[in-house]
Amino acid sequence: MGDLDVPAIDPHGPELVYVVIADHIQRRIAAGDLAPGTRLPGELALTETYGVARMTVSRAMRELRERGLIVTVRGKGSFVAKNPPAQA
């Protein structure tokens, strides 16, 4: 995913790890670093990027889908939504 500035993730800290990841990707979308229609790396690549388990990345992706920021096409991957909702 390019030059990341990956956040420090503390599995024992107060924040849910999947939310930290989802928030980071959301900030990249809001900043225009990930444009609408951009394909996100696969879950395995994201596990390496963030140093977390695949289940954690999977939950972060679900969180991003629930926020309306990405769409996932089975067999093709996950993409930044064409019209993501306005940032709160």
PDB file of C-alpha atoms in Angstrom:
ATOM      1  CA  MET A   1       0.000   0.000   0.000  1.00  0.00           C
ATOM      2  CA  GLY A   2       2.830   2.394  -0.659  1.00  0.00           C
ATOM      3  CA  ASP A   3       4.392   4.635   1.971  1.00  0.00           C
ATOM      4  CA  LEU A   4       2.311   3.744   4.976  1.00  0.00           C
ATOM      5  CA  ASP A   5       3.271   5.260   8.317  1.00  0.00           C
ATOM      6  CA  VAL A   6       1.715   2.146   9.831  1.00  0.00           C
ATOM      7  CA  PRO A   7       0.391   2.928  13.299  1.00  0.00           C
ATOM      8  CA  ALA A   8       1.942   1.222  16.297  1.00  0.00           C
ATOM      9  CA  ILE A   9      -0.409  -1.567  17.272  1.00  0.00           C
ATOM     10  CA  ASP A  10      -0.489  -2.632  20.907  1.00  0.00           C
ATOM     11  CA  PRO A  11      -2.469  -5.869  21.243  1.00  0.00           C
ATOM     12  CA  HIS A  12      -2.633  -5.286  25.000  1.00  0.00           C
ATOM     13  CA  GLY A  13      -3.703  -1.644  24.742  1.00  0.00           C
ATOM     14  CA  PRO A  14      -7.194  -0.237  25.193  1.00  0.00           C
ATOM     15  CA  GLU A  15      -7.972   0.063  21.468  1.00  0.00           C
ATOM     16  CA  LEU A  16      -9.376  -2.808  19.434  1.00  0.00           C
ATOM     17  CA  VAL A  17      -6.680  -3.792  16.943  1.00  0.00           C
ATOM     18  CA  TYR A  18      -9.089  -4.196  14.013  1.00  0.00           C
ATOM     19  CA  VAL A  19     -10.429  -0.676  14.660  1.00  0.00           C
ATOM     20  CA  VAL A  20      -6.892   0.755  14.635  1.00  0.00           C
ATOM     21  CA  ILE A  21      -6.320  -0.864  11.219  1.00  0.00           C
ATOM     22  CA  ALA A  22      -9.714   0.217   9.852  1.00  0.00           C
ATOM     23  CA  ASP A  23      -9.152   3.784  11.087  1.00  0.00           C
ATOM     24  CA  HIS A  24      -5.710   3.877   9.441  1.00  0.00           C
ATOM     25  CA  ILE A  25      -7.094   2.746   6.092  1.00  0.00           C
ATOM     26  CA  GLN A  26     -10.000   5.195   6.460  1.00  0.00           C
ATOM     27  CA  ARG A  27      -7.531   8.059   6.995  1.00  0.00           C
ATOM     28  CA  ARG A  28      -5.648   7.006   3.848  1.00  0.00           C
ATOM     29  CA  ILE A  29      -8.909   7.051   1.881  1.00  0.00           C
ATOM     30  CA  ALA A  30      -9.849  10.476   3.290  1.00  0.00           C
ATOM     31  CA  ALA A  31      -6.388  11.836   2.431  1.00  0.00           C
ATOM     32  CA  GLY A  32      -6.755  10.676  -1.174  1.00  0.00           C
ATOM     33  CA  ASP A  33      -3.878   8.220  -0.832  1.00  0.00           C
ATOM     34  CA  LEU A  34      -6.354   5.476  -1.738  1.00  0.00           C
ATOM     35  CA  ALA A  35      -8.587   6.804  -4.495  1.00  0.00           C
ATOM     36  CA  PRO A  36     -12.072   5.461  -5.283  1.00  0.00           C
ATOM     37  CA  GLY A  37     -11.804   2.233  -7.242  1.00  0.00           C
ATOM     38  CA  THR A  38      -8.320   1.431  -5.934  1.00  0.00           C
ATOM     39  CA  ARG A  39      -7.826  -2.251  -5.155  1.00  0.00           C
ATOM     40  CA  LEU A  40      -6.580  -2.870  -1.633  1.00  0.00           C
ATOM     41  CA  PRO A  41      -3.859  -5.449  -0.984  1.00  0.00           C
ATOM     42  CA  GLY A  42      -5.125  -8.909  -0.076  1.00  0.00           C
ATOM     43  CA  GLU A  43      -5.613 -10.023   3.507  1.00  0.00           C
ATOM     44  CA  LEU A  44      -2.334 -11.942   3.609  1.00  0.00           C
ATOM     45  CA  ALA A  45      -0.379  -8.884   2.466  1.00  0.00           C
ATOM     46  CA  LEU A  46      -2.162  -6.752   5.068  1.00  0.00           C
ATOM     47  CA  THR A  47      -1.303  -9.256   7.828  1.00  0.00           C
ATOM     48  CA  GLU A  48       2.353  -8.702   6.983  1.00  0.00           C
ATOM     49  CA  THR A  49       1.975  -4.928   6.733  1.00  0.00           C
ATOM     50  CA  TYR A  50       0.289  -4.594  10.114  1.00  0.00           C
ATOM     51  CA  GLY A  51       1.878  -7.596  11.851  1.00  0.00           C
ATOM     52  CA  VAL A  52      -1.444  -9.072  12.950  1.00  0.00           C
ATOM     53  CA  ALA A  53      -3.435 -12.270  12.431  1.00  0.00           C
ATOM     54  CA  ARG A  54      -5.519 -12.791   9.305  1.00  0.00           C
ATOM     55  CA  MET A  55      -8.713 -12.858  11.374  1.00  0.00           C
ATOM     56  CA  THR A  56      -7.894  -9.358  12.641  1.00  0.00           C
ATOM     57  CA  VAL A  57      -7.423  -8.050   9.091  1.00  0.00           C
ATOM     58  CA  SER A  58     -10.629  -9.779   8.024  1.00  0.00           C
ATOM     59  CA  ARG A  59     -12.519  -8.032  10.828  1.00  0.00           C
ATOM     60  CA  ALA A  60     -10.969  -4.672   9.872  1.00  0.00           C
ATOM     61  CA  MET A  61     -12.132  -5.185   6.272  1.00  0.00           C
ATOM     62  CA  ARG A  62     -15.642  -5.989   7.505  1.00  0.00           C
ATOM     63  CA  GLU A  63     -15.566  -2.787   9.579  1.00  0.00           C
ATOM     64  CA  LEU A  64     -14.596  -0.779   6.475  1.00  0.00           C
ATOM     65  CA  ARG A  65     -17.446  -2.401   4.498  1.00  0.00           C
ATOM     66  CA  GLU A  66     -19.888  -1.529   7.300  1.00  0.00           C
ATOM     67  CA  ARG A  67     -18.644   2.079   7.168  1.00  0.00           C
ATOM     68  CA  GLY A  68     -19.354   2.100   3.419  1.00  0.00           C
ATOM     69  CA  LEU A  69     -15.707   2.787   2.564  1.00  0.00           C
ATOM     70  CA  ILE A  70     -14.888  -0.378   0.627  1.00  0.00           C
ATOM     71  CA  VAL A  71     -16.656  -2.993  -1.441  1.00  0.00           C
ATOM     72  CA  THR A  72     -15.492  -6.588  -1.743  1.00  0.00           C
ATOM     73  CA  VAL A  73     -16.017  -8.627  -4.889  1.00  0.00           C
ATOM     74  CA  ARG A  74     -15.598 -12.346  -4.348  1.00  0.00           C
ATOM     75  CA  GLY A  75     -12.650 -13.621  -6.362  1.00  0.00           C
ATOM     76  CA  LYS A  76     -11.445 -10.109  -7.221  1.00  0.00           C
ATOM     77  CA  GLY A  77     -10.662  -8.406  -3.916  1.00  0.00           C
ATOM     78  CA  SER A  78     -11.606  -5.312  -1.990  1.00  0.00           C
ATOM     79  CA  PHE A  79     -11.808  -1.859  -3.543  1.00  0.00           C
ATOM     80  CA  VAL A  80     -12.267   1.665  -2.236  1.00  0.00           C
ATOM     81  CA  ALA A  81     -15.934   2.566  -2.721  1.00  0.00           C
ATOM     82  CA  LYS A  82     -16.704   4.827  -5.693  1.00  0.00           C
ATOM     83  CA  ASN A  83     -18.708   7.180  -3.484  1.00  0.00           C
ATOM     84  CA  PRO A  84     -17.461   6.755   0.083  1.00  0.00           C
ATOM     85  CA  PRO A  85     -19.582   8.510   2.698  1.00  0.00           C
ATOM     86  CA  ALA A  86     -18.456  11.949   3.862  1.00  0.00           C
ATOM     87  CA  GLN A  87     -15.996  11.803   6.705  1.00  0.00           C
ATOM     88  CA  ALA A  88     -17.470  12.597  10.090  1.00  0.00           C
TER      89      ALA A  88
END
